[in-house]
Amino acid sequence: MDENRPISWGLCSAGKICNDFTLALNSLPQSEHKVVAVAARDLSRAKSFAESHSIPKFYASYDDIASDTEIDIVYIGAIHTTHYDLTMKMLSAGKHVLCEKPLGVNLDETTKMVAFAKEKKLFLMEAVWSRCFPAYKKAKEIISSGIIGDVRFCHATFGSHFDFPLPRIERKDMAGGSLLDIGIYAVQFAQFAYEDETPISQQTNGSLLESGVDADANILLKYSNNRSASVSCSVKTFLSNEGSIHGTKGYIKIGPFFWCPTTVEVFDKHDKVDTFHYKLPQLPDKGKYNFRNSVGLQYEAMEVRRCLLNGWTESPLHRGADVIKIAQILHQARMDIGYDLPQDNISRDPTTTI
């Protein structure tokens, strides 16, 4: 890709997260990023979104995004259950893809998407924006330095009491529940702490909503050399929403809100010895974000541009193999607590797209 021109983005969906990602893109230099088209199933929504964000083209069909030759990469912000079909459609059309988490609703979908992107030699990234924050880079540096010793334990919690009714959380046909919506952040944090190693074993307990999706889940992961991690998520309970990584000499705390953090605290044994603060990028002059620290989506967009300019088909911060390992953990956790999805009984055909 030519470094002297901006990346041209197309958007699948005109929902809340697409609003936030577009605001983040529009806050970056126009010489690096531009949004050229948005599609939604409702043309009026696509038109309204385009007008509010000064996007020149809007469509009522995702097929139009796939066939738009001006678009380099597609950001998929639609509901979980559409991720597989939309990602495969865009890859089939020769587009690079940044897809919101979870990339797939189960292990089968995720594995096939990653494999198909490799086959097509196209960039694919699951939008775990956490990995792109400066605080994560600093945490990695601290761990590598040996300041906290050998990492032995990791802990992360993500939970709130969601305001119901909330279809995208409650409904099984939307692949709702805590694990796939917010638990993925806690799991990726544990994987981050252990350099994306495959766990030796896992145990999960939790509870289900009446709809059959999980209300909360607690996962204990065991890694090599008797190292472990404990992660929890809930859509019914307020948790501390902190992440910590513990070693033989001390530990670090990442937060507040470990999935979009601005602070890293370093402890020698139990005494705090250092704190690193990272100011978020400047908010845009117009528009309103829907989610906490969403201006930090700029970091993710910058990482995508870095990868495309280097000709990479995956980000070293969150590789395809890493995505599959997280999907495996989430899939097993769902099975352990009795949360099954219709997609679990389907073997997806990667040659067929919507």
Coordinates of C-alpha atoms in Angstrom, one line a residue:
M1 CA 0.0 0.0 0.0
D2 CA 1.2 3.5 -0.8
E3 CA 2.2 5.4 2.3
N4 CA 1.4 8.7 0.5
R5 CA -2.4 8.1 0.4
P6 CA -5.0 7.4 3.1
I7 CA -6.5 4.1 3.8
S8 CA -10.1 4.0 2.5
W9 CA -12.5 2.5 4.9
G10 CA -15.9 1.0 4.4
L11 CA -18.3 0.3 7.3
C12 CA -20.6 -2.6 7.8
S13 CA -23.4 -1.3 10.2
A14 CA -24.4 2.1 11.4
G15 CA -24.6 1.2 15.1
K16 CA -23.0 2.5 18.2
I17 CA -19.6 1.0 17.9
C18 CA -19.3 2.1 14.2
N19 CA -20.1 5.6 15.4
D20 CA -17.3 5.5 17.9
F21 CA -14.8 4.0 15.4
T22 CA -15.7 6.6 12.8
L23 CA -15.2 9.4 15.2
A24 CA -11.8 8.0 16.1
L25 CA -10.9 7.7 12.4
N26 CA -12.0 11.2 11.7
S27 CA -9.8 12.5 14.6
L28 CA -6.7 11.1 12.8
P29 CA -5.0 12.9 9.9
Q30 CA -7.1 12.8 6.7
S31 CA -3.9 12.0 4.9
E32 CA -3.9 8.6 6.7
H33 CA -7.5 7.5 7.0
K34 CA -10.8 8.3 5.3
V35 CA -14.2 6.7 5.5
V36 CA -15.7 6.5 2.1
A37 CA -18.9 4.4 2.5
V38 CA -21.2 2.9 5.1
A39 CA -23.9 0.2 4.7
A40 CA -26.8 -0.8 6.9
R41 CA -29.8 -3.0 6.3
D42 CA -32.0 0.1 6.6
L43 CA -31.1 2.7 4.0
S44 CA -32.4 5.5 6.0
R45 CA -30.1 4.6 8.9
A46 CA -27.1 4.4 6.5
K47 CA -28.0 7.8 5.0
S48 CA -28.4 9.4 8.4
F49 CA -25.1 8.0 9.6
A50 CA -23.3 9.1 6.5
E51 CA -24.7 12.6 6.8
S52 CA -23.7 13.0 10.4
H53 CA -20.2 11.8 9.7
S54 CA -19.7 13.4 6.3
I55 CA -19.3 10.0 4.6
P56 CA -19.8 10.4 0.8
K57 CA -21.5 7.1 0.0
F58 CA -24.2 5.0 1.8
Y59 CA -25.7 1.7 0.9
A60 CA -28.6 -0.5 2.0
S61 CA -26.7 -3.7 1.1
Y62 CA -23.4 -5.0 2.4
D63 CA -22.8 -6.4 -1.1
D64 CA -22.3 -2.8 -2.2
I65 CA -19.5 -2.4 0.3
A66 CA -17.9 -5.6 -1.1
S67 CA -18.1 -4.4 -4.7
D68 CA -17.0 -0.8 -4.0
T69 CA -13.5 -0.6 -5.6
E70 CA -12.6 2.5 -3.7
I71 CA -12.5 0.6 -0.4
D72 CA -9.3 -0.9 0.9
I73 CA -10.5 -2.3 4.2
V74 CA -13.9 -3.0 5.8
Y75 CA -14.7 -2.4 9.5
I76 CA -17.4 -4.9 10.6
G77 CA -19.4 -3.6 13.6
A78 CA -22.6 -5.5 13.1
I79 CA -23.9 -8.1 15.7
H80 CA -21.9 -11.1 16.6
T81 CA -23.9 -13.6 14.5
T82 CA -23.2 -11.7 11.2
H83 CA -19.4 -11.6 11.6
Y84 CA -18.6 -14.9 9.9
D85 CA -20.7 -14.2 6.7
L86 CA -19.7 -10.6 6.4
T87 CA -16.0 -11.3 7.0
M88 CA -16.0 -14.1 4.4
K89 CA -17.9 -11.9 2.0
M90 CA -15.4 -9.1 2.2
L91 CA -12.4 -11.4 2.0
S92 CA -13.9 -13.0 -1.0
A93 CA -14.2 -9.6 -2.6
G94 CA -10.5 -8.9 -2.0
K95 CA -11.0 -6.5 1.0
H96 CA -8.9 -6.4 4.1
V97 CA -11.0 -6.7 7.3
L98 CA -11.1 -5.4 10.8
C99 CA -13.9 -7.2 12.5
E100 CA -15.3 -6.5 15.9
K101 CA -14.8 -9.0 18.7
P102 CA -15.6 -11.8 18.8
L103 CA -14.3 -12.6 15.3
G104 CA -16.5 -15.7 15.3
V105 CA -19.2 -16.9 17.7
N106 CA -17.4 -20.3 18.1
L107 CA -14.1 -22.0 17.3
D108 CA -15.2 -23.4 14.0
E109 CA -16.1 -20.0 12.6
T110 CA -13.0 -18.4 13.9
T111 CA -10.6 -21.0 12.6
K112 CA -12.2 -20.9 9.1
M113 CA -12.0 -17.1 8.9
V114 CA -8.4 -17.0 9.9
A115 CA -7.5 -19.8 7.4
F116 CA -9.5 -18.1 4.6
A117 CA -7.7 -14.8 5.1
K118 CA -4.3 -16.5 4.9
E119 CA -5.4 -18.3 1.7
K120 CA -6.5 -15.0 0.2
K121 CA -3.3 -13.2 1.5
L122 CA -5.4 -10.5 3.0
F123 CA -5.2 -8.6 6.3
L124 CA -7.6 -9.8 9.0
M125 CA -7.7 -8.6 12.6
E126 CA -10.1 -9.2 15.4
A127 CA -10.8 -5.8 16.9
V128 CA -9.4 -6.4 20.4
W129 CA -8.4 -2.8 20.7
S130 CA -6.9 -3.3 24.1
R131 CA -3.8 -4.8 22.6
C132 CA -3.1 -1.5 20.9
F133 CA -3.1 0.8 24.0
P134 CA 0.2 2.3 25.1
A135 CA -0.4 0.8 28.6
Y136 CA -0.3 -2.7 27.2
K137 CA 3.0 -1.9 25.5
K138 CA 4.4 -0.6 28.8
A139 CA 3.1 -3.7 30.7
K140 CA 4.9 -5.9 28.2
E141 CA 8.1 -4.0 28.7
I142 CA 7.8 -4.3 32.5
I143 CA 7.2 -8.0 32.3
S144 CA 10.1 -8.5 29.9
S145 CA 12.4 -6.4 32.1
G146 CA 12.1 -8.9 35.0
I147 CA 11.0 -6.2 37.5
I148 CA 8.1 -8.3 38.8
G149 CA 10.1 -11.6 38.4
D150 CA 8.6 -14.6 36.7
V151 CA 4.9 -14.3 36.0
R152 CA 2.9 -16.9 38.0
F153 CA -0.6 -15.6 38.2
C154 CA -3.0 -13.3 36.3
H155 CA -6.4 -12.0 37.3
A156 CA -9.0 -10.0 35.4
T157 CA -12.7 -9.2 35.9
F158 CA -15.2 -7.4 33.7
G159 CA -18.7 -7.0 35.0
S160 CA -21.6 -4.6 35.3
H161 CA -25.3 -4.9 35.9
F162 CA -26.7 -4.3 32.4
D163 CA -30.0 -2.5 31.9
F164 CA -32.4 -5.1 30.6
P165 CA -34.2 -5.7 28.3
L166 CA -31.1 -5.6 26.1
P167 CA -31.6 -7.9 23.1
R168 CA -27.9 -8.1 22.0
I169 CA -27.0 -9.4 25.5
E170 CA -30.1 -11.5 26.3
R171 CA -30.9 -13.2 23.0
K172 CA -29.3 -16.5 22.0
D173 CA -30.0 -15.8 18.3
M174 CA -27.7 -12.8 18.7
A175 CA -25.0 -14.8 20.5
G176 CA -25.5 -12.8 23.6
G177 CA -24.2 -13.3 27.1
S178 CA -21.3 -12.1 29.1
L179 CA -18.6 -14.4 27.7
L180 CA -18.8 -13.3 24.0
D181 CA -19.6 -9.6 24.8
I182 CA -17.1 -8.7 27.6
G183 CA -15.6 -12.0 28.8
I184 CA -13.4 -12.0 25.7
Y185 CA -11.5 -9.0 27.1
A186 CA -10.7 -10.8 30.4
V187 CA -9.6 -13.9 28.5
Q188 CA -7.4 -12.0 26.1
F189 CA -5.8 -10.3 29.1
A190 CA -4.8 -13.6 30.6
Q191 CA -3.4 -14.7 27.2
F192 CA -1.5 -11.4 27.0
A193 CA 0.1 -12.1 30.4
Y194 CA 1.3 -15.5 29.2
E195 CA 2.4 -14.4 25.7
D196 CA -0.6 -16.1 24.1
E197 CA 0.4 -19.6 25.3
T198 CA -2.1 -22.3 24.9
P199 CA -3.5 -23.2 28.4
I200 CA -3.0 -26.8 29.5
S201 CA -6.5 -27.0 31.1
Q202 CA -9.4 -24.9 32.1
Q203 CA -12.4 -25.0 34.5
T204 CA -15.5 -22.9 34.2
N205 CA -18.5 -22.3 36.4
G206 CA -21.3 -19.7 35.9
S207 CA -25.0 -19.2 35.5
L208 CA -27.4 -18.7 32.6
L209 CA -30.1 -16.2 31.9
E210 CA -33.6 -17.6 31.2
S211 CA -32.8 -17.3 27.5
G212 CA -30.0 -19.7 27.8
V213 CA -27.0 -17.3 27.4
D214 CA -24.6 -16.9 30.2
A215 CA -25.2 -14.2 32.9
D216 CA -21.8 -14.7 34.4
A217 CA -18.7 -17.0 34.1
N218 CA -15.6 -17.7 36.1
I219 CA -12.7 -19.4 34.3
L220 CA -9.6 -20.9 35.9
L221 CA -6.8 -21.4 33.4
K222 CA -3.8 -23.5 34.0
Y223 CA -0.6 -22.9 32.0
S224 CA 2.8 -24.7 31.8
N225 CA 5.0 -24.8 34.9
N226 CA 2.0 -24.5 37.3
R227 CA 1.2 -21.0 36.3
S228 CA -2.5 -19.9 36.3
A229 CA -5.0 -17.2 35.6
S230 CA -8.5 -16.4 36.9
V231 CA -10.9 -14.4 34.9
S232 CA -14.5 -13.5 35.5
C233 CA -17.3 -11.7 33.6
S234 CA -20.9 -10.8 34.4
V235 CA -23.8 -8.9 32.9
K236 CA -25.6 -9.0 36.3
T237 CA -23.0 -7.9 38.8
F238 CA -20.6 -5.0 39.1
L239 CA -17.0 -6.3 39.3
S240 CA -13.8 -4.4 39.9
N241 CA -12.9 -4.3 36.2
E242 CA -9.2 -4.4 36.9
G243 CA -6.4 -6.5 35.5
S244 CA -3.3 -7.6 37.4
I245 CA -0.3 -9.7 36.5
H246 CA 1.6 -11.2 39.4
G247 CA 5.2 -12.4 39.6
T248 CA 7.8 -13.8 42.0
K249 CA 9.1 -10.3 42.9
G250 CA 6.0 -8.1 42.6
Y251 CA 3.0 -7.3 40.3
I252 CA 1.4 -4.8 38.0
K253 CA -2.1 -3.4 37.9
I254 CA -3.5 -2.2 34.6
G255 CA -6.5 0.1 34.6
P256 CA -8.8 1.5 35.5
F257 CA -10.8 -0.6 33.1
F258 CA -8.1 -2.9 31.9
W259 CA -9.6 -3.3 28.4
C260 CA -9.0 0.4 27.6
P261 CA -6.5 1.5 30.3
T262 CA -4.7 4.7 30.9
T263 CA -2.5 3.6 33.9
V264 CA 0.0 1.0 34.8
E265 CA 1.0 0.6 38.5
V266 CA 4.1 -1.3 39.5
F267 CA 4.5 -3.0 42.8
D268 CA 7.7 -4.3 44.4
K269 CA 6.3 -7.1 46.6
H270 CA 3.3 -5.1 48.1
D271 CA 4.8 -1.6 47.8
K272 CA 3.9 0.6 44.9
V273 CA 7.1 1.9 43.3
D274 CA 6.0 3.4 40.1
T275 CA 3.0 4.6 38.1
F276 CA 2.8 5.2 34.4
H277 CA 0.0 7.5 33.1
Y278 CA -1.1 7.7 29.5
K279 CA -3.3 10.5 28.3
L280 CA -6.0 9.5 25.8
P281 CA -6.0 11.2 22.4
Q282 CA -7.9 14.5 22.1
L283 CA -11.7 14.2 21.7
P284 CA -13.2 15.3 18.4
D285 CA -14.7 18.7 17.9
K286 CA -18.1 17.2 17.2
G287 CA -19.9 13.9 17.8
K288 CA -20.3 11.9 21.0
Y289 CA -18.8 8.5 21.9
N290 CA -21.0 5.7 23.2
F291 CA -18.4 3.7 25.0
R292 CA -15.8 4.3 27.6
N293 CA -12.5 5.6 26.3
S294 CA -13.6 5.0 22.7
V295 CA -11.3 7.8 21.5
G296 CA -8.6 5.1 22.1
L297 CA -9.9 3.3 19.0
Q298 CA -7.4 5.6 17.3
Y299 CA -4.7 3.3 18.5
E300 CA -6.3 0.3 16.7
A301 CA -6.7 2.3 13.5
M302 CA -3.1 3.3 13.6
E303 CA -2.0 -0.3 14.1
V304 CA -4.1 -1.4 11.1
R305 CA -2.4 1.3 8.9
R306 CA 1.1 0.2 10.2
C307 CA 0.3 -3.4 9.2
L308 CA -1.0 -2.5 5.8
L309 CA 1.9 -0.3 5.0
N310 CA 4.3 -3.1 5.9
G311 CA 2.3 -5.6 3.8
W312 CA 1.4 -7.7 6.8
T313 CA -1.7 -9.9 6.8
E314 CA -2.0 -9.9 10.6
S315 CA -1.0 -7.7 13.5
P316 CA 1.8 -8.9 15.6
L317 CA -0.2 -7.5 18.6
H318 CA -3.0 -9.9 18.0
R319 CA -2.2 -12.7 15.5
G320 CA -4.6 -15.1 13.9
A321 CA -3.2 -17.9 16.0
D322 CA -3.9 -15.9 19.1
V323 CA -7.5 -15.2 18.1
I324 CA -8.0 -19.0 17.7
K325 CA -6.7 -19.7 21.1
I326 CA -9.0 -17.2 22.7
A327 CA -11.9 -18.6 20.7
Q328 CA -11.0 -22.1 22.0
I329 CA -11.1 -20.9 25.6
L330 CA -14.5 -19.1 25.1
H331 CA -16.0 -22.1 23.3
Q332 CA -15.0 -24.5 26.0
A333 CA -16.3 -22.1 28.7
R334 CA -19.7 -22.0 27.0
M335 CA -19.8 -25.8 26.8
D336 CA -18.8 -26.1 30.5
I337 CA -21.7 -24.0 31.7
G338 CA -24.3 -25.3 29.2
Y339 CA -24.5 -22.4 26.8
D340 CA -24.8 -23.8 23.3
L341 CA -25.5 -21.9 20.0
P342 CA -27.2 -23.1 16.8
Q343 CA -23.9 -22.4 15.1
D344 CA -22.2 -25.1 17.2
N345 CA -24.1 -27.7 15.3
I346 CA -23.2 -26.4 11.9
S347 CA -19.9 -27.0 10.0
R348 CA -19.4 -23.8 8.1
D349 CA -18.5 -24.1 4.4
P350 CA -15.8 -21.4 3.7
T351 CA -16.6 -21.5 0.0
T352 CA -20.1 -20.2 0.6
T353 CA -20.9 -16.6 1.6
I354 CA -24.1 -14.6 1.9

